PDB file of C-alpha atoms and ligand atoms in Angstrom:
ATOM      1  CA  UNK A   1      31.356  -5.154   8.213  1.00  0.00           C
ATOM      2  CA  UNK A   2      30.025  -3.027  11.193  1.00  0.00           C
ATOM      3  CA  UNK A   3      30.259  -3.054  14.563  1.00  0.00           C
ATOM      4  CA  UNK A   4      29.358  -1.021  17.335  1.00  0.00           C
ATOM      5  CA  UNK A   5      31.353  -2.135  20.374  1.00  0.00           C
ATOM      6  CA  UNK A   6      29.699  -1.210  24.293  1.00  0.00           C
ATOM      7  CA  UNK A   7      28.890   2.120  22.651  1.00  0.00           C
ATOM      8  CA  UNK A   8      27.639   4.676  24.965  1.00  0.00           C
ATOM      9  CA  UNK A   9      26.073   8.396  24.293  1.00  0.00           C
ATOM     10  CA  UNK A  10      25.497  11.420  25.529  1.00  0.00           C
ATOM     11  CA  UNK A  11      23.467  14.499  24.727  1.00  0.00           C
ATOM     12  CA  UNK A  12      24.465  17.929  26.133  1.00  0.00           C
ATOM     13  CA  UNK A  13      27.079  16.057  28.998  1.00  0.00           C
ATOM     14  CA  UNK A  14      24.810  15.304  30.917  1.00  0.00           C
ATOM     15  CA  UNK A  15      21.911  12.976  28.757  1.00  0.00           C
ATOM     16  CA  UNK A  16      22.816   9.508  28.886  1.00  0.00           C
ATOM     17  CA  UNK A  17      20.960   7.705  26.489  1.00  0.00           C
ATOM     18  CA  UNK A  18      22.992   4.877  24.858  1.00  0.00           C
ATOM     19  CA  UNK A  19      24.889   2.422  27.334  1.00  0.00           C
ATOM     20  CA  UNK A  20      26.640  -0.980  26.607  1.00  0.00           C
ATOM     21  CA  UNK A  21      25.314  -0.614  23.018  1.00  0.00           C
ATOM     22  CA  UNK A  22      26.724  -3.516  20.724  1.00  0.00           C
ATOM     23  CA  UNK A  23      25.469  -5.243  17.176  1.00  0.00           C
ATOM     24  CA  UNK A  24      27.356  -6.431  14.514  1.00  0.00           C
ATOM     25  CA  UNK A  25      25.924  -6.211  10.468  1.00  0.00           C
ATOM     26  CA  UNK A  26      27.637  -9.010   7.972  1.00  0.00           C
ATOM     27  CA  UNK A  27      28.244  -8.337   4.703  1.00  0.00           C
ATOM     28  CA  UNK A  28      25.046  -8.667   2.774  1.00  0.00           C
ATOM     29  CA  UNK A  29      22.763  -8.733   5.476  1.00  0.00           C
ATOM     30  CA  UNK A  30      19.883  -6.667   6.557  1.00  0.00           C
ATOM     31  CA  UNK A  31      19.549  -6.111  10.385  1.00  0.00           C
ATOM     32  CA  UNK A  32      16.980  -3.842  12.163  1.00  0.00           C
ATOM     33  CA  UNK A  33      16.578  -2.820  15.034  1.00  0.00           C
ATOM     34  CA  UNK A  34      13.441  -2.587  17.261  1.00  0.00           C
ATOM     35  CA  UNK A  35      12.376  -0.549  20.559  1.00  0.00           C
ATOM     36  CA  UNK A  36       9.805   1.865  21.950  1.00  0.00           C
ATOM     37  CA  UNK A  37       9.442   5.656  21.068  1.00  0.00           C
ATOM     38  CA  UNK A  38      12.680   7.494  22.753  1.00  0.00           C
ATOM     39  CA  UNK A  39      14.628   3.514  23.446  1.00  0.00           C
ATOM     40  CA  UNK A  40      17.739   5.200  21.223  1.00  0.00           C
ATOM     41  CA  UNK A  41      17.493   3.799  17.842  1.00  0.00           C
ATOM     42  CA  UNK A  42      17.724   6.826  15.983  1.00  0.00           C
ATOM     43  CA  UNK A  43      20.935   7.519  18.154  1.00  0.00           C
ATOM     44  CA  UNK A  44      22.252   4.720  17.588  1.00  0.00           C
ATOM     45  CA  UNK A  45      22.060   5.317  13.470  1.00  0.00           C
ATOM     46  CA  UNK A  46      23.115   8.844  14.412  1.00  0.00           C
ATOM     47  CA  UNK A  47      25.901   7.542  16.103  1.00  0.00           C
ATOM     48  CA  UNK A  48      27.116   5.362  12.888  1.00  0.00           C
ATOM     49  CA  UNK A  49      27.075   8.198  10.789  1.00  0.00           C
ATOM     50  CA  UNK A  50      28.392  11.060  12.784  1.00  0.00           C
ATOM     51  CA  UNK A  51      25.152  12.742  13.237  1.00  0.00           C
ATOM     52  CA  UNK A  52      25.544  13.413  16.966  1.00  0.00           C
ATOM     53  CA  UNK A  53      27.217  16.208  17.027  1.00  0.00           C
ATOM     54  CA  UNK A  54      24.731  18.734  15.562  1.00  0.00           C
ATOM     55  CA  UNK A  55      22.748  17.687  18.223  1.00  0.00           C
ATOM     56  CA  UNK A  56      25.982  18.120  20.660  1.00  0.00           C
ATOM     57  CA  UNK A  57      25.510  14.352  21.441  1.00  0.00           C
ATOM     58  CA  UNK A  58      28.794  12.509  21.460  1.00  0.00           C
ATOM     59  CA  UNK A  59      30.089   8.848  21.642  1.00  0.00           C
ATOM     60  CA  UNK A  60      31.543   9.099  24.970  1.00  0.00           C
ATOM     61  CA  UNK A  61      32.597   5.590  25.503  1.00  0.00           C
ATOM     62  CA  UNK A  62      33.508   2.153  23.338  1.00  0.00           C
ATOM     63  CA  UNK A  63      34.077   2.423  19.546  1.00  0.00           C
ATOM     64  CA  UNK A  64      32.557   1.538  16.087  1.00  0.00           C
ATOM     65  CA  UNK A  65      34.399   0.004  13.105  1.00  0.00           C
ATOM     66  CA  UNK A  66      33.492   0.104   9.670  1.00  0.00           C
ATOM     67  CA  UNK A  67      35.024  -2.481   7.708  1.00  0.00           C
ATOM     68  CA  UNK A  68      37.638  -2.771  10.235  1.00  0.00           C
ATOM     69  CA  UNK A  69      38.591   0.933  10.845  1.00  0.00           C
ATOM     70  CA  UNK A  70      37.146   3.271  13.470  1.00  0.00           C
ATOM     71  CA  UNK A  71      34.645   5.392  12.312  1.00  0.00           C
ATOM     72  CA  UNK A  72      33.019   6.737  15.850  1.00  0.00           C
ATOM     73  CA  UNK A  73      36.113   9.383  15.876  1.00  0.00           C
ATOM     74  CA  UNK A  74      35.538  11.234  12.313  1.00  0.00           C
ATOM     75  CA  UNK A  75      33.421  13.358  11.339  1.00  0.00           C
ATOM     76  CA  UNK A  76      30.235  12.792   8.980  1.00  0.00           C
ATOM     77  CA  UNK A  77      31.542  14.065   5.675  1.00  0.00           C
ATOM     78  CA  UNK A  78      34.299  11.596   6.227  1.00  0.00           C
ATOM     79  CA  UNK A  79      31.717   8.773   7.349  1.00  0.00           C
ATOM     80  CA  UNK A  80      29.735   9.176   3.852  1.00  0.00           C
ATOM     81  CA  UNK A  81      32.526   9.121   1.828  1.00  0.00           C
ATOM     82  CA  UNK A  82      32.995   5.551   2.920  1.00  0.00           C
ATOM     83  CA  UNK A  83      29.846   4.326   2.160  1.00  0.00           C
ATOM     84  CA  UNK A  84      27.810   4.506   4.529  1.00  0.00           C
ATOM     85  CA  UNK A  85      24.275   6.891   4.400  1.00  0.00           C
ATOM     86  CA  UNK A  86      21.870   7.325   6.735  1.00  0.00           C
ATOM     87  CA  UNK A  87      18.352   7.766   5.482  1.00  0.00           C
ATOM     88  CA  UNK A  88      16.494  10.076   7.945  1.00  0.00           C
ATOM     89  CA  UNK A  89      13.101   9.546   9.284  1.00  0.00           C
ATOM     90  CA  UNK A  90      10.433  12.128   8.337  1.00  0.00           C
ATOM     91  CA  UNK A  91      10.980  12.091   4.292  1.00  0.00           C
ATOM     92  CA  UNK A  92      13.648  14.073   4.202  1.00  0.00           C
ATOM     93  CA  UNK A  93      13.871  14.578   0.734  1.00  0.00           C
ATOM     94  CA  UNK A  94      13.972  17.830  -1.700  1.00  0.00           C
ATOM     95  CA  UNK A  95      10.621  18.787  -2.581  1.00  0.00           C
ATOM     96  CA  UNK A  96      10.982  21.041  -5.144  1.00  0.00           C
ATOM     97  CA  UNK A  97      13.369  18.157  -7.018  1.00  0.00           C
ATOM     98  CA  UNK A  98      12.131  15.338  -9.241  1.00  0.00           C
ATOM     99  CA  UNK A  99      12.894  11.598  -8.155  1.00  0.00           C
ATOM    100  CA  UNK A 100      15.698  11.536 -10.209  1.00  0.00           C
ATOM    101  CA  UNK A 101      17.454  14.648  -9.376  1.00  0.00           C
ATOM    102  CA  UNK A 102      16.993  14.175  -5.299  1.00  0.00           C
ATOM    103  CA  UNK A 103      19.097  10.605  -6.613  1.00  0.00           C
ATOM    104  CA  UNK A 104      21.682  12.390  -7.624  1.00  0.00           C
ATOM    105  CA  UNK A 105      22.108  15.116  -5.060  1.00  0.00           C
ATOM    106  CA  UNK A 106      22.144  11.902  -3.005  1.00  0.00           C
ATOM    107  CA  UNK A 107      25.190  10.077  -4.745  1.00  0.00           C
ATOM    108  CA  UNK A 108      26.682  13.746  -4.735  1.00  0.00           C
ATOM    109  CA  UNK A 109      29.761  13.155  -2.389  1.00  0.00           C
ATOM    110  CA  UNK A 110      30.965   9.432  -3.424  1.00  0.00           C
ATOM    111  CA  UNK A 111      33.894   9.321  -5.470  1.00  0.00           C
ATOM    112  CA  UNK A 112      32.970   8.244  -9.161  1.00  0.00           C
ATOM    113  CA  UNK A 113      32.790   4.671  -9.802  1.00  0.00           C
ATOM    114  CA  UNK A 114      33.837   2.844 -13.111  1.00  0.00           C
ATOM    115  CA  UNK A 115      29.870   2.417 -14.622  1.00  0.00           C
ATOM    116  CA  UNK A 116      28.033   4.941 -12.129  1.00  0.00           C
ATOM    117  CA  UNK A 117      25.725   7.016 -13.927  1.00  0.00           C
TER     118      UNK A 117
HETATM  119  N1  ADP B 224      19.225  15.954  20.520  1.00  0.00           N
HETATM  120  C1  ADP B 224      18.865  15.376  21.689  1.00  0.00           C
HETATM  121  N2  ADP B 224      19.137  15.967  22.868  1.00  0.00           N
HETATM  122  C2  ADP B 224      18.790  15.390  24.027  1.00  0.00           C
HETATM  123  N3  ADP B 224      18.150  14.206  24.147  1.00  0.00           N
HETATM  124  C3  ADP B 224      17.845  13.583  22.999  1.00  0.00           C
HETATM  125  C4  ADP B 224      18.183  14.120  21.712  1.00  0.00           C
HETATM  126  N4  ADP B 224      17.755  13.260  20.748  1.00  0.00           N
HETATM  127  C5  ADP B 224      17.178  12.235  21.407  1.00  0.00           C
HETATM  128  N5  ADP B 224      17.223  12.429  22.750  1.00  0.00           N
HETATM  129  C6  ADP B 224      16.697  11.515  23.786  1.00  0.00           C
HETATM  130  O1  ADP B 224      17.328  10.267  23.610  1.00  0.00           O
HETATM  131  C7  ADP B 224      16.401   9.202  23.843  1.00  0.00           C
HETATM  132  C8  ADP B 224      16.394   8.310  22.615  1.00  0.00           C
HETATM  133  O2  ADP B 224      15.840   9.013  21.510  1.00  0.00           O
HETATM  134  P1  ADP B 224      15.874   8.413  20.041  1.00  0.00           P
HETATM  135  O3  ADP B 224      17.247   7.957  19.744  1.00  0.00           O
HETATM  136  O4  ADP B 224      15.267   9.435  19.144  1.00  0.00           O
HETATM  137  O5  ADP B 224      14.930   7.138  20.198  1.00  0.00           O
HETATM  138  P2  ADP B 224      14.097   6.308  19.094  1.00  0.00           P
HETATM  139  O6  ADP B 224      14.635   6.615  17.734  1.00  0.00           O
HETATM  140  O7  ADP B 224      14.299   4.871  19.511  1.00  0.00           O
HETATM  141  O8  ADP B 224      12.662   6.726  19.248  1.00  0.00           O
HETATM  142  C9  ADP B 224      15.057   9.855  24.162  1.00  0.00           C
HETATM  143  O9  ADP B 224      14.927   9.897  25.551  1.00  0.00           O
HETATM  144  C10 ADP B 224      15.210  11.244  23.575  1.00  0.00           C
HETATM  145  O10 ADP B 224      14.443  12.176  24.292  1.00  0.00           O
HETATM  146 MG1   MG B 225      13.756   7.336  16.000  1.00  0.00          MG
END
């Protein structure tokens, strides 16, 4: 369903942080992925979802797919419309919002389903 294929990435040109990255997710299964403080697995997420380049990080070599289309050369808003959401560290959510409400700004830019609330 996803793969990241001998990914590599670099911050401001000159920061290379990710190199030969590659993992595969299956349908329906859960996969995480373990290292150190500052070993690259938020930038690897970041990388998924197109979150690099507000940091002016960039995939600078090998590609991800997303059910079987590249994904590493479009931008975020188009990433999320497919599907895929990255949950930031740090609780990221709106305060001032109930539970509910922070829900749906969440499901905000997916195209309606048939039975989504
Ligand atoms: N925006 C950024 N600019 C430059 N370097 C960064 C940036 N974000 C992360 N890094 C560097 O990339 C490395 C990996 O960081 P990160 O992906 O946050 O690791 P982890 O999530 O595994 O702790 C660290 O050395 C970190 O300092
Ligand atoms: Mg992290």
């Amino acid at each position: 369903m996803l793969t990241l294929n001998n990914i590599e990435v670099i911050y401001n040109d000159v920061i290379l942080v990710l190199k030969g990255m590659s993992m595969q997710v299956a349908e329906g299964q859960i996969v995480a992925l373990l290292g150190s403080n500052g070993a690259g697995k938020t930038t690897t997420l970041k990388a998924v979802s197109g979150l690099l380049k507000p940091e002016d990080g960039a995939v600078t070599d090998g590609s991800i797919e997303f059910l079987g289309e590249r994904i590493d050369t479009r931008d975020a808003a188009d990433i999320v419309r497919r599907g895929i959401f990255q949950v930031m560290e740090g609780r990221r959510v709106f305060p001032h919002l109930t539970v509910e409400e922070n829900l749906v700004a969440g499901v905000h830019a997916a195209r309606p389903a048939p039975g989504r609330a």
